Amino acid sequence: MAASFLHTTVLLEEGVRAVLGDAPAPDGTFVDATFGRGGHSRLLLERLAPGARLVAFDKDPEAVAQAGTIADPRFSIRHQGFTHLGELPPGSVAGVLMDLGVSSPQIDNPARGFSFRLDGPLDMRMDPTRGQSVADWLATAEPQQIAEVIRDYGEERFAVQIAKAIAARRQERGAISTTAELAELVAGTVKTREPGQNPATRTFQALRIFINAELEELQQALSASLSVLAPGGRLAVISFHSLEDRIVKQFIAEHSKEVYDRRAPFAAPKPMRLRALERIKPSAEEVAANPRARSAILRVAERTEVRA
């Protein structure tokens, strides 16, 4: 069973190269904002100079425990979400790497409740020691709330029907408490689906994003990166679905242009704070070896010399 919990880091080489740039042994402070199972962190430590520092963040206690196996004085882990990135000193960071994917051990462990393929408690919290589980939320949420979450975060066109089915099930037989119960209910409600995709895919994605406030935290962490990155520092973000990628793309685009104040047309524009560098997707070889990499997109930007 333990072997099924192994994790293969997506865009490992590309992500590390993107955040470090071309220097042979970069110095300074770097951030792995989503430690996961530490693939990026370990390779970063191999590449960094002896005097460099790597700070990692993760909400998952299992990830933090895994980080404890790294015996490198340059490395430290914070049991916090990456919204706390802004607590680092302004202009103190040479590079920030964010891998927004859910790790394979989280998906493959039924006890975490992330997967519709494995029966387990309907939890889905990145940090199971804090906050409300999906099961707890579904037990009391209004059908309209449920429909909005599934529609907005899962882009599910049958969101209203699924929400009504959840409410009806709750009234008839009690609240849904397991992943198998929810997957079965959704499969019985969603009559059409894209070839090769489980009917519950979008619903599970939506509930996970919502219960962990993933999009809100991403927006906060991106904003914080502008504060902590030093001039010339790199921001590299790996996203796995369109909602995340849209936020990252728009954030980089917004801060990669000069802003004019329409109320003062002759005033100097507010200078851009980022310079977009590249967009990278996994190679065909990587996708063949790890199908979970197929939707990944890496976007890279550089902090400009002008500070906000």
PDB file of C-alpha atoms in Angstrom:
ATOM      1  CA  MET A   1       0.000   0.000   0.000  1.00  0.00           C
ATOM      2  CA  ALA A   2       2.808   2.416   0.821  1.00  0.00           C
ATOM      3  CA  ALA A   3       4.097   2.231  -2.760  1.00  0.00           C
ATOM      4  CA  SER A   4       0.860   3.706  -4.070  1.00  0.00           C
ATOM      5  CA  PHE A   5       1.547   6.842  -2.044  1.00  0.00           C
ATOM      6  CA  LEU A   6       4.748   7.672  -3.931  1.00  0.00           C
ATOM      7  CA  HIS A   7       4.815  11.103  -5.528  1.00  0.00           C
ATOM      8  CA  THR A   8       6.372  12.121  -8.850  1.00  0.00           C
ATOM      9  CA  THR A   9       7.127  15.837  -8.991  1.00  0.00           C
ATOM     10  CA  VAL A  10       5.770  17.485 -12.135  1.00  0.00           C
ATOM     11  CA  LEU A  11       8.074  19.787 -14.138  1.00  0.00           C
ATOM     12  CA  LEU A  12      10.846  19.117 -11.643  1.00  0.00           C
ATOM     13  CA  GLU A  13      13.837  20.244 -13.683  1.00  0.00           C
ATOM     14  CA  GLU A  14      11.909  22.994 -15.465  1.00  0.00           C
ATOM     15  CA  GLY A  15      10.519  24.476 -12.242  1.00  0.00           C
ATOM     16  CA  VAL A  16      13.871  24.567 -10.485  1.00  0.00           C
ATOM     17  CA  ARG A  17      15.650  26.005 -13.519  1.00  0.00           C
ATOM     18  CA  ALA A  18      12.950  28.640 -13.900  1.00  0.00           C
ATOM     19  CA  VAL A  19      13.235  29.928 -10.343  1.00  0.00           C
ATOM     20  CA  LEU A  20      17.045  29.802 -10.151  1.00  0.00           C
ATOM     21  CA  GLY A  21      17.860  31.342 -13.510  1.00  0.00           C
ATOM     22  CA  ASP A  22      21.235  30.758 -15.146  1.00  0.00           C
ATOM     23  CA  ALA A  23      23.577  31.189 -12.171  1.00  0.00           C
ATOM     24  CA  PRO A  24      25.627  27.993 -11.557  1.00  0.00           C
ATOM     25  CA  ALA A  25      25.233  28.111  -7.751  1.00  0.00           C
ATOM     26  CA  PRO A  26      22.717  30.793  -6.787  1.00  0.00           C
ATOM     27  CA  ASP A  27      23.029  32.480  -3.410  1.00  0.00           C
ATOM     28  CA  GLY A  28      20.373  34.216  -1.328  1.00  0.00           C
ATOM     29  CA  THR A  29      17.021  33.134   0.077  1.00  0.00           C
ATOM     30  CA  PHE A  30      14.627  31.041  -2.008  1.00  0.00           C
ATOM     31  CA  VAL A  31      11.099  29.864  -1.248  1.00  0.00           C
ATOM     32  CA  ASP A  32       9.345  26.601  -2.051  1.00  0.00           C
ATOM     33  CA  ALA A  33       5.867  27.882  -1.288  1.00  0.00           C
ATOM     34  CA  THR A  34       4.213  24.450  -1.558  1.00  0.00           C
ATOM     35  CA  PHE A  35       6.589  21.775  -0.231  1.00  0.00           C
ATOM     36  CA  GLY A  36       4.344  18.779  -0.958  1.00  0.00           C
ATOM     37  CA  ARG A  37       6.687  15.799  -0.839  1.00  0.00           C
ATOM     38  CA  GLY A  38       9.770  17.896  -1.386  1.00  0.00           C
ATOM     39  CA  GLY A  39      10.823  17.074  -4.938  1.00  0.00           C
ATOM     40  CA  HIS A  40      11.476  20.678  -5.880  1.00  0.00           C
ATOM     41  CA  SER A  41      13.040  21.496  -2.506  1.00  0.00           C
ATOM     42  CA  ARG A  42      15.548  18.655  -2.711  1.00  0.00           C
ATOM     43  CA  LEU A  43      16.694  19.608  -6.199  1.00  0.00           C
ATOM     44  CA  LEU A  44      16.877  23.275  -5.218  1.00  0.00           C
ATOM     45  CA  LEU A  45      19.163  22.365  -2.321  1.00  0.00           C
ATOM     46  CA  GLU A  46      21.419  20.448  -4.726  1.00  0.00           C
ATOM     47  CA  ARG A  47      21.750  23.522  -6.924  1.00  0.00           C
ATOM     48  CA  LEU A  48      22.005  26.313  -4.327  1.00  0.00           C
ATOM     49  CA  ALA A  49      25.239  27.807  -3.017  1.00  0.00           C
ATOM     50  CA  PRO A  50      26.543  26.695   0.411  1.00  0.00           C
ATOM     51  CA  GLY A  51      25.503  29.999   1.950  1.00  0.00           C
ATOM     52  CA  ALA A  52      22.023  30.075   0.425  1.00  0.00           C
ATOM     53  CA  ARG A  53      18.786  29.482   2.302  1.00  0.00           C
ATOM     54  CA  LEU A  54      15.578  27.659   1.352  1.00  0.00           C
ATOM     55  CA  VAL A  55      12.314  28.350   3.186  1.00  0.00           C
ATOM     56  CA  ALA A  56       9.377  26.014   2.514  1.00  0.00           C
ATOM     57  CA  PHE A  57       5.687  26.321   3.379  1.00  0.00           C
ATOM     58  CA  ASP A  58       2.981  23.644   3.623  1.00  0.00           C
ATOM     59  CA  LYS A  59      -0.330  23.265   5.442  1.00  0.00           C
ATOM     60  CA  ASP A  60      -0.296  19.465   5.390  1.00  0.00           C
ATOM     61  CA  PRO A  61       1.131  17.900   8.595  1.00  0.00           C
ATOM     62  CA  GLU A  62       2.260  14.872   6.571  1.00  0.00           C
ATOM     63  CA  ALA A  63       4.246  17.145   4.254  1.00  0.00           C
ATOM     64  CA  VAL A  64       5.815  18.898   7.233  1.00  0.00           C
ATOM     65  CA  ALA A  65       6.802  15.503   8.669  1.00  0.00           C
ATOM     66  CA  GLN A  66       8.372  14.574   5.332  1.00  0.00           C
ATOM     67  CA  ALA A  67      10.300  17.855   5.370  1.00  0.00           C
ATOM     68  CA  GLY A  68      11.737  16.820   8.722  1.00  0.00           C
ATOM     69  CA  THR A  69      13.793  14.145   6.947  1.00  0.00           C
ATOM     70  CA  ILE A  70      15.855  16.827   5.162  1.00  0.00           C
ATOM     71  CA  ALA A  71      19.032  17.256   7.201  1.00  0.00           C
ATOM     72  CA  ASP A  72      20.352  20.420   5.603  1.00  0.00           C
ATOM     73  CA  PRO A  73      21.027  23.504   7.747  1.00  0.00           C
ATOM     74  CA  ARG A  74      20.089  25.732   4.810  1.00  0.00           C
ATOM     75  CA  PHE A  75      16.513  24.392   4.852  1.00  0.00           C
ATOM     76  CA  SER A  76      13.533  25.254   7.053  1.00  0.00           C
ATOM     77  CA  ILE A  77       9.826  24.349   6.851  1.00  0.00           C
ATOM     78  CA  ARG A  78       6.841  26.326   8.088  1.00  0.00           C
ATOM     79  CA  HIS A  79       3.567  24.568   8.911  1.00  0.00           C
ATOM     80  CA  GLN A  80       1.613  27.315   7.191  1.00  0.00           C
ATOM     81  CA  GLY A  81      -0.136  27.976   3.920  1.00  0.00           C
ATOM     82  CA  PHE A  82       1.701  30.112   1.409  1.00  0.00           C
ATOM     83  CA  THR A  83      -0.487  33.087   2.232  1.00  0.00           C
ATOM     84  CA  HIS A  84       2.078  33.618   4.995  1.00  0.00           C
ATOM     85  CA  LEU A  85       4.734  34.319   2.355  1.00  0.00           C
ATOM     86  CA  GLY A  86       4.254  38.035   3.015  1.00  0.00           C
ATOM     87  CA  GLU A  87       5.659  37.613   6.536  1.00  0.00           C
ATOM     88  CA  LEU A  88       9.164  37.365   5.071  1.00  0.00           C
ATOM     89  CA  PRO A  89      11.100  40.655   4.933  1.00  0.00           C
ATOM     90  CA  PRO A  90      10.368  42.860   1.908  1.00  0.00           C
ATOM     91  CA  GLY A  91      12.826  42.392  -0.935  1.00  0.00           C
ATOM     92  CA  SER A  92      14.591  39.522   0.831  1.00  0.00           C
ATOM     93  CA  VAL A  93      13.843  36.641  -1.560  1.00  0.00           C
ATOM     94  CA  ALA A  94      15.709  35.716  -4.745  1.00  0.00           C
ATOM     95  CA  GLY A  95      13.095  33.292  -6.051  1.00  0.00           C
ATOM     96  CA  VAL A  96       9.636  31.870  -5.293  1.00  0.00           C
ATOM     97  CA  LEU A  97       8.398  28.537  -6.640  1.00  0.00           C
ATOM     98  CA  MET A  98       4.721  27.570  -6.289  1.00  0.00           C
ATOM     99  CA  ASP A  99       3.580  24.084  -7.313  1.00  0.00           C
ATOM    100  CA  LEU A 100      -0.198  24.213  -6.982  1.00  0.00           C
ATOM    101  CA  GLY A 101      -0.864  20.525  -7.562  1.00  0.00           C
ATOM    102  CA  VAL A 102      -2.336  18.126  -5.012  1.00  0.00           C
ATOM    103  CA  SER A 103       0.329  15.547  -4.180  1.00  0.00           C
ATOM    104  CA  SER A 104      -0.156  11.892  -5.079  1.00  0.00           C
ATOM    105  CA  PRO A 105      -0.011  10.764  -1.416  1.00  0.00           C
ATOM    106  CA  GLN A 106      -2.949  13.070  -0.696  1.00  0.00           C
ATOM    107  CA  ILE A 107      -4.952  11.736  -3.640  1.00  0.00           C
ATOM    108  CA  ASP A 108      -4.011   8.068  -3.193  1.00  0.00           C
ATOM    109  CA  ASN A 109      -4.605   7.859   0.561  1.00  0.00           C
ATOM    110  CA  PRO A 110      -8.336   7.067   1.073  1.00  0.00           C
ATOM    111  CA  ALA A 111      -8.215   8.519   4.592  1.00  0.00           C
ATOM    112  CA  ARG A 112      -7.659  12.008   3.143  1.00  0.00           C
ATOM    113  CA  GLY A 113     -10.915  11.918   1.145  1.00  0.00           C
ATOM    114  CA  PHE A 114      -9.609  13.606  -2.019  1.00  0.00           C
ATOM    115  CA  SER A 115     -10.364  10.853  -4.537  1.00  0.00           C
ATOM    116  CA  PHE A 116     -13.635   9.588  -5.985  1.00  0.00           C
ATOM    117  CA  ARG A 117     -11.835   6.350  -6.944  1.00  0.00           C
ATOM    118  CA  LEU A 118     -11.134   5.294  -3.351  1.00  0.00           C
ATOM    119  CA  ASP A 119     -13.691   5.114  -0.581  1.00  0.00           C
ATOM    120  CA  GLY A 120     -12.893   7.056   2.555  1.00  0.00           C
ATOM    121  CA  PRO A 121     -14.159   9.842   4.795  1.00  0.00           C
ATOM    122  CA  LEU A 122     -15.267  12.895   2.804  1.00  0.00           C
ATOM    123  CA  ASP A 123     -12.648  15.288   4.159  1.00  0.00           C
ATOM    124  CA  MET A 124     -10.413  16.960   1.503  1.00  0.00           C
ATOM    125  CA  ARG A 125      -8.711  19.390   3.907  1.00  0.00           C
ATOM    126  CA  MET A 126      -5.067  20.062   3.127  1.00  0.00           C
ATOM    127  CA  ASP A 127      -4.614  20.462   6.873  1.00  0.00           C
ATOM    128  CA  PRO A 128      -6.959  17.951   8.564  1.00  0.00           C
ATOM    129  CA  THR A 129      -6.197  19.468  11.972  1.00  0.00           C
ATOM    130  CA  ARG A 130      -7.964  22.734  11.128  1.00  0.00           C
ATOM    131  CA  GLY A 131     -11.200  23.933   9.633  1.00  0.00           C
ATOM    132  CA  GLN A 132     -14.301  22.192   8.328  1.00  0.00           C
ATOM    133  CA  SER A 133     -14.339  19.013   6.244  1.00  0.00           C
ATOM    134  CA  VAL A 134     -16.356  18.713   3.035  1.00  0.00           C
ATOM    135  CA  ALA A 135     -18.737  16.295   4.773  1.00  0.00           C
ATOM    136  CA  ASP A 136     -19.366  18.783   7.581  1.00  0.00           C
ATOM    137  CA  TRP A 137     -20.000  21.599   5.114  1.00  0.00           C
ATOM    138  CA  LEU A 138     -22.344  19.580   2.905  1.00  0.00           C
ATOM    139  CA  ALA A 139     -24.333  18.541   5.982  1.00  0.00           C
ATOM    140  CA  THR A 140     -25.577  22.092   6.553  1.00  0.00           C
ATOM    141  CA  ALA A 141     -24.999  24.146   3.385  1.00  0.00           C
ATOM    142  CA  GLU A 142     -27.996  25.441   1.474  1.00  0.00           C
ATOM    143  CA  PRO A 143     -28.588  23.897  -1.975  1.00  0.00           C
ATOM    144  CA  GLN A 144     -27.965  27.270  -3.610  1.00  0.00           C
ATOM    145  CA  GLN A 145     -24.572  27.534  -1.882  1.00  0.00           C
ATOM    146  CA  ILE A 146     -23.621  24.026  -2.971  1.00  0.00           C
ATOM    147  CA  ALA A 147     -24.647  24.739  -6.558  1.00  0.00           C
ATOM    148  CA  GLU A 148     -22.619  27.966  -6.645  1.00  0.00           C
ATOM    149  CA  VAL A 149     -19.485  26.225  -5.363  1.00  0.00           C
ATOM    150  CA  ILE A 150     -19.753  23.333  -7.831  1.00  0.00           C
ATOM    151  CA  ARG A 151     -20.483  25.704 -10.711  1.00  0.00           C
ATOM    152  CA  ASP A 152     -17.870  28.352  -9.905  1.00  0.00           C
ATOM    153  CA  TYR A 153     -14.977  26.113  -8.815  1.00  0.00           C
ATOM    154  CA  GLY A 154     -15.725  23.033 -10.907  1.00  0.00           C
ATOM    155  CA  GLU A 155     -17.193  24.661 -14.018  1.00  0.00           C
ATOM    156  CA  GLU A 156     -19.842  21.947 -13.789  1.00  0.00           C
ATOM    157  CA  ARG A 157     -22.910  22.573 -15.950  1.00  0.00           C
ATOM    158  CA  PHE A 158     -25.021  20.169 -13.868  1.00  0.00           C
ATOM    159  CA  ALA A 159     -24.235  21.995 -10.604  1.00  0.00           C
ATOM    160  CA  VAL A 160     -27.871  22.776  -9.748  1.00  0.00           C
ATOM    161  CA  GLN A 161     -28.982  19.189 -10.301  1.00  0.00           C
ATOM    162  CA  ILE A 162     -26.106  17.843  -8.182  1.00  0.00           C
ATOM    163  CA  ALA A 163     -26.883  20.288  -5.359  1.00  0.00           C
ATOM    164  CA  LYS A 164     -30.545  19.285  -5.373  1.00  0.00           C
ATOM    165  CA  ALA A 165     -29.584  15.609  -5.281  1.00  0.00           C
ATOM    166  CA  ILE A 166     -27.281  16.212  -2.305  1.00  0.00           C
ATOM    167  CA  ALA A 167     -30.038  18.074  -0.453  1.00  0.00           C
ATOM    168  CA  ALA A 168     -32.593  15.348  -1.228  1.00  0.00           C
ATOM    169  CA  ARG A 169     -30.228  12.614  -0.090  1.00  0.00           C
ATOM    170  CA  ARG A 170     -29.546  14.560   3.114  1.00  0.00           C
ATOM    171  CA  GLN A 171     -33.264  14.810   3.854  1.00  0.00           C
ATOM    172  CA  GLU A 172     -34.050  11.191   3.024  1.00  0.00           C
ATOM    173  CA  ARG A 173     -31.082   9.265   4.438  1.00  0.00           C
ATOM    174  CA  GLY A 174     -28.864  11.728   6.253  1.00  0.00           C
ATOM    175  CA  ALA A 175     -25.748  13.608   5.248  1.00  0.00           C
ATOM    176  CA  ILE A 176     -23.137  12.189   2.887  1.00  0.00           C
ATOM    177  CA  SER A 177     -20.068  11.100   4.826  1.00  0.00           C
ATOM    178  CA  THR A 178     -17.866   9.152   2.374  1.00  0.00           C
ATOM    179  CA  THR A 179     -16.256   9.749  -1.004  1.00  0.00           C
ATOM    180  CA  ALA A 180     -17.957   6.705  -2.522  1.00  0.00           C
ATOM    181  CA  GLU A 181     -21.396   7.996  -1.509  1.00  0.00           C
ATOM    182  CA  LEU A 182     -20.767  11.365  -3.131  1.00  0.00           C
ATOM    183  CA  ALA A 183     -19.235   9.855  -6.290  1.00  0.00           C
ATOM    184  CA  GLU A 184     -22.203   7.500  -6.681  1.00  0.00           C
ATOM    185  CA  LEU A 185     -24.700  10.308  -6.197  1.00  0.00           C
ATOM    186  CA  VAL A 186     -22.983  12.525  -8.768  1.00  0.00           C
ATOM    187  CA  ALA A 187     -22.713   9.657 -11.265  1.00  0.00           C
ATOM    188  CA  GLY A 188     -26.446   9.094 -10.942  1.00  0.00           C
ATOM    189  CA  THR A 189     -27.145  12.780 -11.532  1.00  0.00           C
ATOM    190  CA  VAL A 190     -24.709  13.681 -14.326  1.00  0.00           C
ATOM    191  CA  LYS A 191     -25.925  11.843 -17.394  1.00  0.00           C
ATOM    192  CA  THR A 192     -23.340  13.071 -19.902  1.00  0.00           C
ATOM    193  CA  ARG A 193     -19.629  13.589 -19.474  1.00  0.00           C
ATOM    194  CA  GLU A 194     -16.503  14.069 -21.572  1.00  0.00           C
ATOM    195  CA  PRO A 195     -14.997  10.767 -22.784  1.00  0.00           C
ATOM    196  CA  GLY A 196     -12.580   9.287 -20.288  1.00  0.00           C
ATOM    197  CA  GLN A 197     -13.579  11.577 -17.420  1.00  0.00           C
ATOM    198  CA  ASN A 198     -15.326  10.370 -14.282  1.00  0.00           C
ATOM    199  CA  PRO A 199     -18.663  12.188 -13.751  1.00  0.00           C
ATOM    200  CA  ALA A 200     -17.532  13.215 -10.251  1.00  0.00           C
ATOM    201  CA  THR A 201     -14.289  14.874 -11.388  1.00  0.00           C
ATOM    202  CA  ARG A 202     -15.556  18.446 -11.500  1.00  0.00           C
ATOM    203  CA  THR A 203     -17.578  18.180  -8.289  1.00  0.00           C
ATOM    204  CA  PHE A 204     -14.645  16.806  -6.288  1.00  0.00           C
ATOM    205  CA  GLN A 205     -12.353  19.497  -7.698  1.00  0.00           C
ATOM    206  CA  ALA A 206     -14.842  22.217  -6.797  1.00  0.00           C
ATOM    207  CA  LEU A 207     -15.350  21.049  -3.222  1.00  0.00           C
ATOM    208  CA  ARG A 208     -11.600  20.656  -2.634  1.00  0.00           C
ATOM    209  CA  ILE A 209     -10.856  24.139  -3.957  1.00  0.00           C
ATOM    210  CA  PHE A 210     -13.640  25.655  -1.885  1.00  0.00           C
ATOM    211  CA  ILE A 211     -12.955  23.916   1.423  1.00  0.00           C
ATOM    212  CA  ASN A 212      -9.273  24.894   1.242  1.00  0.00           C
ATOM    213  CA  ALA A 213      -9.904  28.420  -0.117  1.00  0.00           C
ATOM    214  CA  GLU A 214      -7.316  27.595  -2.778  1.00  0.00           C
ATOM    215  CA  LEU A 215      -8.004  30.389  -5.240  1.00  0.00           C
ATOM    216  CA  GLU A 216      -8.208  33.076  -2.572  1.00  0.00           C
ATOM    217  CA  GLU A 217      -4.943  31.865  -1.036  1.00  0.00           C
ATOM    218  CA  LEU A 218      -3.273  31.816  -4.454  1.00  0.00           C
ATOM    219  CA  GLN A 219      -4.250  35.434  -5.085  1.00  0.00           C
ATOM    220  CA  GLN A 220      -2.904  36.469  -1.681  1.00  0.00           C
ATOM    221  CA  ALA A 221       0.358  34.582  -2.195  1.00  0.00           C
ATOM    222  CA  LEU A 222       0.913  36.094  -5.633  1.00  0.00           C
ATOM    223  CA  SER A 223       0.417  39.583  -4.204  1.00  0.00           C
ATOM    224  CA  ALA A 224       2.822  38.766  -1.372  1.00  0.00           C
ATOM    225  CA  SER A 225       5.451  37.660  -3.876  1.00  0.00           C
ATOM    226  CA  LEU A 226       5.671  41.231  -5.200  1.00  0.00           C
ATOM    227  CA  SER A 227       6.645  42.393  -1.738  1.00  0.00           C
ATOM    228  CA  VAL A 228       9.194  39.728  -0.832  1.00  0.00           C
ATOM    229  CA  LEU A 229      10.978  39.313  -4.176  1.00  0.00           C
ATOM    230  CA  ALA A 230      14.176  41.281  -4.632  1.00  0.00           C
ATOM    231  CA  PRO A 231      14.801  43.064  -7.955  1.00  0.00           C
ATOM    232  CA  GLY A 232      15.654  40.387 -10.498  1.00  0.00           C
ATOM    233  CA  GLY A 233      14.043  37.680  -8.360  1.00  0.00           C
ATOM    234  CA  ARG A 234      12.082  34.977 -10.147  1.00  0.00           C
ATOM    235  CA  LEU A 235       8.462  33.899  -9.652  1.00  0.00           C
ATOM    236  CA  ALA A 236       7.630  30.436 -11.052  1.00  0.00           C
ATOM    237  CA  VAL A 237       4.116  28.980 -10.707  1.00  0.00           C
ATOM    238  CA  ILE A 238       2.942  25.525 -11.790  1.00  0.00           C
ATOM    239  CA  SER A 239      -0.848  25.286 -12.119  1.00  0.00           C
ATOM    240  CA  PHE A 240      -3.018  22.283 -12.982  1.00  0.00           C
ATOM    241  CA  HIS A 241      -6.425  23.605 -13.980  1.00  0.00           C
ATOM    242  CA  SER A 242      -7.831  26.559 -15.857  1.00  0.00           C
ATOM    243  CA  LEU A 243      -9.061  28.493 -12.797  1.00  0.00           C
ATOM    244  CA  GLU A 244      -5.576  28.577 -11.268  1.00  0.00           C
ATOM    245  CA  ASP A 245      -3.797  29.261 -14.530  1.00  0.00           C
ATOM    246  CA  ARG A 246      -6.155  32.124 -15.351  1.00  0.00           C
ATOM    247  CA  ILE A 247      -5.350  33.808 -12.029  1.00  0.00           C
ATOM    248  CA  VAL A 248      -1.595  33.396 -12.544  1.00  0.00           C
ATOM    249  CA  LYS A 249      -1.727  34.539 -16.171  1.00  0.00           C
ATOM    250  CA  GLN A 250      -3.793  37.633 -15.353  1.00  0.00           C
ATOM    251  CA  PHE A 251      -1.608  38.493 -12.350  1.00  0.00           C
ATOM    252  CA  ILE A 252       1.586  38.408 -14.395  1.00  0.00           C
ATOM    253  CA  ALA A 253      -0.049  40.323 -17.256  1.00  0.00           C
ATOM    254  CA  GLU A 254      -1.421  42.995 -14.908  1.00  0.00           C
ATOM    255  CA  HIS A 255       1.960  43.681 -13.342  1.00  0.00           C
ATOM    256  CA  SER A 256       3.941  43.393 -16.580  1.00  0.00           C
ATOM    257  CA  LYS A 257       2.703  46.690 -17.973  1.00  0.00           C
ATOM    258  CA  GLU A 258       2.934  50.351 -17.077  1.00  0.00           C
ATOM    259  CA  VAL A 259      -0.201  51.755 -15.463  1.00  0.00           C
ATOM    260  CA  TYR A 260      -1.445  55.220 -16.399  1.00  0.00           C
ATOM    261  CA  ASP A 261      -3.646  57.264 -14.091  1.00  0.00           C
ATOM    262  CA  ARG A 262      -6.530  58.533 -16.225  1.00  0.00           C
ATOM    263  CA  ARG A 263      -7.128  61.320 -13.706  1.00  0.00           C
ATOM    264  CA  ALA A 264      -3.600  62.629 -14.344  1.00  0.00           C
ATOM    265  CA  PRO A 265      -2.928  62.003 -18.044  1.00  0.00           C
ATOM    266  CA  PHE A 266       0.378  63.888 -18.084  1.00  0.00           C
ATOM    267  CA  ALA A 267       1.841  62.188 -15.010  1.00  0.00           C
ATOM    268  CA  ALA A 268       4.507  59.510 -15.377  1.00  0.00           C
ATOM    269  CA  PRO A 269       3.004  56.020 -15.490  1.00  0.00           C
ATOM    270  CA  LYS A 270       3.340  53.639 -12.582  1.00  0.00           C
ATOM    271  CA  PRO A 271       6.171  51.320 -13.643  1.00  0.00           C
ATOM    272  CA  MET A 272       5.626  47.644 -14.223  1.00  0.00           C
ATOM    273  CA  ARG A 273       6.643  45.337 -11.394  1.00  0.00           C
ATOM    274  CA  LEU A 274       7.080  42.049 -13.261  1.00  0.00           C
ATOM    275  CA  ARG A 275       8.517  40.972 -16.577  1.00  0.00           C
ATOM    276  CA  ALA A 276       6.894  37.874 -18.069  1.00  0.00           C
ATOM    277  CA  LEU A 277       9.536  35.371 -19.155  1.00  0.00           C
ATOM    278  CA  GLU A 278       8.050  32.116 -20.392  1.00  0.00           C
ATOM    279  CA  ARG A 279       5.277  29.533 -20.376  1.00  0.00           C
ATOM    280  CA  ILE A 280       6.279  25.869 -20.192  1.00  0.00           C
ATOM    281  CA  LYS A 281       4.274  22.654 -20.501  1.00  0.00           C
ATOM    282  CA  PRO A 282       5.422  19.100 -19.706  1.00  0.00           C
ATOM    283  CA  SER A 283       7.079  17.144 -22.480  1.00  0.00           C
ATOM    284  CA  ALA A 284       5.294  14.267 -24.161  1.00  0.00           C
ATOM    285  CA  GLU A 285       7.731  11.932 -22.419  1.00  0.00           C
ATOM    286  CA  GLU A 286       6.835  13.297 -18.982  1.00  0.00           C
ATOM    287  CA  VAL A 287       3.096  13.033 -19.636  1.00  0.00           C
ATOM    288  CA  ALA A 288       3.509   9.452 -20.848  1.00  0.00           C
ATOM    289  CA  ALA A 289       5.425   8.565 -17.675  1.00  0.00           C
ATOM    290  CA  ASN A 290       3.131  10.538 -15.345  1.00  0.00           C
ATOM    291  CA  PRO A 291      -0.392  11.197 -16.723  1.00  0.00           C
ATOM    292  CA  ARG A 292      -1.119  13.557 -13.813  1.00  0.00           C
ATOM    293  CA  ALA A 293       1.293  16.010 -15.476  1.00  0.00           C
ATOM    294  CA  ARG A 294      -0.844  16.435 -18.597  1.00  0.00           C
ATOM    295  CA  SER A 295      -2.655  19.620 -17.509  1.00  0.00           C
ATOM    296  CA  ALA A 296       0.326  21.358 -15.869  1.00  0.00           C
ATOM    297  CA  ILE A 297       1.436  24.813 -17.002  1.00  0.00           C
ATOM    298  CA  LEU A 298       4.503  26.615 -15.640  1.00  0.00           C
ATOM    299  CA  ARG A 299       4.519  30.411 -15.909  1.00  0.00           C
ATOM    300  CA  VAL A 300       7.652  32.381 -15.069  1.00  0.00           C
ATOM    301  CA  ALA A 301       8.174  36.079 -14.376  1.00  0.00           C
ATOM    302  CA  GLU A 302      10.962  38.268 -13.028  1.00  0.00           C
ATOM    303  CA  ARG A 303      10.685  41.091 -10.498  1.00  0.00           C
ATOM    304  CA  THR A 304      11.729  44.361 -12.106  1.00  0.00           C
ATOM    305  CA  GLU A 305      14.263  46.732 -10.609  1.00  0.00           C
ATOM    306  CA  VAL A 306      11.642  49.257  -9.567  1.00  0.00           C
ATOM    307  CA  ARG A 307      10.160  48.566  -6.112  1.00  0.00           C
ATOM    308  CA  ALA A 308       6.513  49.303  -5.300  1.00  0.00           C
TER     309      ALA A 308
END
